[in-house]
Short mmCIF file of C-alpha atoms in Angstrom, two decimals:
data_model
loop_
_atom_site.label_atom_id
_atom_site.label_comp_id
_atom_site.label_asym_id
_atom_site.label_seq_id
_atom_site.Cartn_x
_atom_site.Cartn_y
_atom_site.Cartn_z
CA MET A 1 10.71 -17.19 12.36
CA LYS A 2 8.10 -18.71 14.62
CA ALA A 3 9.26 -19.60 18.10
CA VAL A 4 6.88 -20.56 20.83
CA ILE A 5 7.29 -18.28 23.89
CA GLY A 6 4.49 -19.46 26.12
CA LEU A 7 7.03 -20.45 28.80
CA VAL A 8 8.82 -17.08 28.43
CA LEU A 9 5.50 -15.28 28.81
CA THR A 10 4.74 -17.16 32.03
CA ALA A 11 8.25 -16.49 33.32
CA LEU A 12 7.99 -12.77 32.56
CA ILE A 13 4.74 -12.52 34.42
CA PHE A 14 5.92 -14.26 37.56
CA MET A 15 9.63 -13.44 37.75
CA GLY A 16 10.77 -11.13 40.38
CA CYS A 17 14.48 -6.00 40.59
CA SER A 18 13.90 -2.63 39.65
CA LYS A 19 15.47 -0.52 36.95
CA ASN A 20 15.01 3.24 36.84
CA GLY A 21 15.02 5.08 33.55
CA GLU A 22 15.55 8.59 32.42
CA VAL A 23 13.17 9.18 29.55
CA THR A 24 9.91 10.97 30.28
CA PRO A 25 7.26 10.28 27.65
CA ALA A 26 4.35 12.46 26.76
CA SER A 27 1.90 13.10 29.56
CA GLY A 28 -1.28 11.05 29.94
CA ASN A 29 -2.76 8.48 32.27
CA THR A 30 -3.38 5.70 29.88
CA PRO A 31 -1.91 4.69 26.51
CA GLY A 32 -3.98 6.06 23.71
CA GLY A 33 -5.50 4.08 20.85
CA THR A 34 -8.57 2.25 19.70
CA THR A 35 -9.87 -0.05 22.37
CA SER A 36 -11.93 -3.13 21.78
CA THR A 37 -12.74 -6.10 24.00
CA GLY A 38 -12.80 -9.85 23.43
CA THR A 39 -11.29 -13.06 24.54
CA THR A 40 -8.96 -15.28 22.48
CA THR A 41 -6.66 -18.11 23.33
CA GLY A 42 -3.32 -19.19 21.92
CA THR A 43 0.39 -18.81 22.27
CA PRO A 44 2.29 -15.73 21.02
CA THR A 45 4.98 -16.25 18.42
CA GLY A 46 8.39 -14.52 18.12
CA THR A 47 11.12 -14.42 20.69
CA SER A 48 10.97 -11.93 23.53
CA THR A 49 14.16 -11.43 25.50
CA ILE A 50 15.37 -9.22 28.34
CA PRO A 51 19.02 -8.50 29.29
CA PRO A 52 20.38 -11.47 31.24
CA ALA A 53 21.67 -9.31 34.04
CA VAL A 54 18.28 -7.85 34.86
CA ILE A 55 16.56 -9.23 37.92
CA LEU A 56 12.86 -8.50 38.04
CA THR A 57 10.52 -7.54 40.84
CA HIS A 58 6.89 -8.48 40.51
CA ASP A 59 6.14 -4.87 39.58
CA ASP A 60 8.69 -5.08 36.80
CA SER A 61 7.44 -8.35 35.51
CA ILE A 62 3.82 -7.32 35.17
CA HIS A 63 4.84 -4.28 33.14
CA LEU A 64 7.02 -6.19 30.64
CA ALA A 65 6.04 -6.34 27.02
CA THR A 66 5.89 -9.75 25.39
CA PHE A 67 6.26 -9.67 21.65
CA ASN A 68 4.09 -11.50 19.13
CA VAL A 69 5.86 -10.87 15.87
CA LYS A 70 5.88 -12.87 12.69
CA PRO A 71 8.12 -12.71 9.63
CA HIS A 72 7.48 -9.69 7.47
CA LEU A 73 7.01 -9.60 3.66
CA LEU A 74 8.41 -6.50 1.97
CA LYS A 75 7.57 -5.41 -1.60
CA ALA A 76 10.16 -3.77 -3.83
CA THR A 77 9.34 -1.58 -6.81
CA VAL A 78 11.52 0.22 -9.32
CA THR A 79 10.33 3.45 -11.06
CA ASP A 80 12.87 5.15 -13.27
CA ASN A 81 16.05 5.19 -11.18
CA LYS A 82 14.32 4.95 -7.79
CA LEU A 83 14.02 1.74 -5.72
CA VAL A 84 11.13 1.77 -3.23
CA ILE A 85 10.59 -0.94 -0.60
CA ILE A 86 7.42 -1.06 1.50
CA PHE A 87 7.69 -2.47 5.05
CA ASN A 88 4.26 -2.90 6.65
CA GLU A 89 5.16 -3.21 10.31
CA ASN A 90 2.70 -5.51 12.19
CA VAL A 91 3.66 -6.17 15.80
CA ASP A 92 1.67 -7.24 18.83
CA LEU A 93 2.82 -6.27 22.30
CA LEU A 94 1.24 -8.29 25.14
CA PHE A 95 1.00 -6.96 28.69
CA SER A 96 -0.58 -8.51 31.80
CA ALA A 97 -4.01 -7.07 32.41
CA GLU A 98 -2.80 -6.19 35.91
CA GLY A 99 0.19 -4.20 34.70
CA TYR A 100 -1.54 -2.52 31.80
CA LYS A 101 -3.88 -0.64 34.20
CA LYS A 102 -0.76 1.13 35.46
CA ILE A 103 0.93 2.25 32.25
CA SER A 104 1.12 5.82 31.01
CA ALA A 105 3.04 5.14 27.88
CA ILE A 106 4.41 2.26 25.81
CA HIS A 107 7.52 2.66 23.67
CA LEU A 108 8.38 0.62 20.61
CA SER A 109 11.59 1.01 18.57
CA GLU A 110 12.72 -0.65 15.30
CA ASP A 111 16.33 -1.50 14.46
CA PHE A 112 17.20 -1.94 10.80
CA LYS A 113 20.99 -1.95 11.12
CA ASN A 114 21.30 -5.64 10.38
CA THR A 115 19.31 -5.27 7.17
CA LEU A 116 19.86 -3.95 3.64
CA LEU A 117 17.47 -1.17 4.51
CA LYS A 118 19.99 0.57 6.74
CA ASP A 119 21.33 2.56 3.80
CA PHE A 120 17.87 3.75 2.61
CA GLN A 121 15.91 6.81 3.57
CA PHE A 122 12.33 6.21 4.76
CA THR A 123 9.03 7.88 5.49
CA THR A 124 6.25 6.79 7.76
CA VAL A 125 2.91 8.15 8.95
CA ALA A 126 2.21 9.51 12.47
CA GLU A 127 -1.11 9.44 14.24
CA GLN A 128 -2.49 12.68 12.70
CA GLY A 129 -1.54 11.62 9.21
CA ASN A 130 1.74 13.56 9.13
CA VAL A 131 4.47 12.03 7.02
CA THR A 132 7.85 12.01 8.76
CA LEU A 133 11.17 11.58 7.03
CA ASN A 134 13.85 9.31 8.56
CA TRP A 135 12.14 9.49 11.94
CA VAL A 136 9.49 7.44 13.62
CA ASP A 137 7.74 8.21 16.91
CA ASP A 138 8.55 5.44 19.48
CA ASN A 139 5.87 6.65 21.92
CA LEU A 140 2.72 4.66 21.08
CA ASN A 141 0.61 7.43 22.60
CA ASN A 142 1.27 9.18 19.25
CA VAL A 143 0.82 6.20 17.04
CA ILE A 144 -2.32 4.62 15.48
CA LYS A 145 -2.89 1.24 17.13
CA THR A 146 -5.49 -1.10 18.43
CA VAL A 147 -5.86 -2.42 22.00
CA LYS A 148 -7.71 -5.64 22.83
CA ASP A 149 -8.28 -7.82 25.88
CA THR A 150 -7.17 -11.44 25.37
CA VAL A 151 -6.27 -14.59 27.27
CA ILE A 152 -2.91 -16.32 26.79
CA ASN A 153 -2.26 -19.58 28.58
CA LYS A 154 -5.15 -18.83 30.97
CA VAL A 155 -3.67 -15.45 31.86
CA ASN A 156 -5.62 -12.23 31.30
CA MET A 157 -3.59 -10.06 28.98
CA VAL A 158 -3.94 -6.91 26.92
CA LYS A 159 -2.77 -6.98 23.32
CA VAL A 160 -1.51 -3.76 21.72
CA ASN A 161 -1.18 -4.04 17.91
CA VAL A 162 0.93 -1.59 15.92
CA HIS A 163 0.39 -1.81 12.16
CA ARG A 164 1.99 1.03 10.13
CA PRO A 165 3.87 1.37 6.81
CA PHE A 166 7.46 2.37 6.35
CA THR A 167 8.38 3.44 2.82
CA PHE A 168 12.09 2.95 2.15
CA PHE A 169 13.62 4.50 -0.92
CA LYS A 170 16.88 5.10 -2.72
CA SER A 171 17.90 6.67 -6.06
CA TYR A 172 20.51 5.19 -8.36
CA ASP A 173 22.39 6.34 -11.33
CA SER A 174 20.08 4.52 -13.80
CA ASN A 175 17.06 2.34 -14.09
CA ALA A 176 19.30 -0.57 -14.72
CA SER A 177 21.25 0.06 -11.57
CA ALA A 178 18.02 0.28 -9.53
CA ILE A 179 16.81 -3.01 -11.03
CA THR A 180 20.12 -4.69 -10.26
CA GLN A 181 19.94 -3.56 -6.63
CA ARG A 182 16.33 -4.71 -6.38
CA ASP A 183 17.29 -8.16 -7.59
CA ILE A 184 20.15 -8.34 -5.10
CA ILE A 185 17.78 -7.42 -2.28
CA ILE A 186 14.99 -9.87 -3.19
CA ASN A 187 17.55 -12.67 -3.06
CA LYS A 188 18.55 -11.71 0.47
CA THR A 189 17.15 -14.29 2.86
CA ASP A 190 18.83 -13.65 6.22
CA ASP A 191 17.83 -10.08 7.06
CA THR A 192 16.30 -9.58 10.52
CA VAL A 193 14.71 -6.41 11.91
CA GLY A 194 15.05 -5.90 15.64
CA PHE A 195 12.27 -4.58 17.90
CA SER A 196 12.49 -3.34 21.50
CA SER A 197 9.81 -2.08 23.83
CA TYR A 198 9.35 -0.73 27.41
CA SER A 199 6.54 0.81 29.37
CA TYR A 200 6.50 3.94 31.52
CA TYR A 201 4.46 4.71 34.69
CA ASN A 202 4.83 6.96 37.73
CA LEU A 203 8.31 8.31 36.88
CA LYS A 204 9.69 4.92 36.06
CA ASN A 205 10.84 3.30 32.79
CA TYR A 206 10.40 -0.41 33.10
CA PRO A 207 12.93 -2.88 31.66
CA LYS A 208 13.06 -3.39 27.92
CA THR A 209 12.24 -6.53 26.11
CA SER A 210 13.31 -7.26 22.53
CA ALA A 211 12.50 -9.51 19.56
CA LYS A 212 13.56 -10.11 16.01
CA ALA A 213 11.62 -10.83 12.80
CA THR A 214 12.93 -12.19 9.56
CA LEU A 215 12.41 -10.21 6.38
CA THR A 216 11.41 -11.61 3.03
CA TYR A 217 11.70 -9.35 -0.06
CA THR A 218 9.64 -9.69 -3.20
CA LYS A 219 9.13 -7.85 -6.49
CA GLN A 220 5.80 -5.96 -6.70
#
């Protein structure tokens, strides 16, 4: 799925209401991560949306995340009676440079309910290398990421990239059953994972934006 959202990006930056939230993220003045600088040009891919009823102030619009997310390739492996599927999440979140200066935390959530993965358990890795089971930290202050200055459609932006593995797994009655399920999954062509993100600053949760990415499964 590759949809051009340059127009959406421009609209998000310049649209004008406020929406208060209730979640207080971990303390800190700026989002953590590895920071690098540079200038690139181009148009983000993916489809970023906000709830249609939300009216944005300028303060809201400069704090909105614009997604740059491409289709994801997942690799499926069978060992004995266990099916393992590796999902390497790779998502860019773009913020206006103006707004990013006033962000304490960025939140990113994944939604697998419309995929075959919804019935699997999973593990992922947190910032300190800790492996978590069936839980992922949505506060990017606690997640390994990279941060880079960029230019999109002549607008100064900051790109936050999140690249982390999810290992999905499920045990079956036999090796044959696991192989059968793997073959069913690799023939699935219409799975989509949902993403949503919002930023936090000065006791305010800014409006969420969301996007979807198609999933392609293959045998490893």
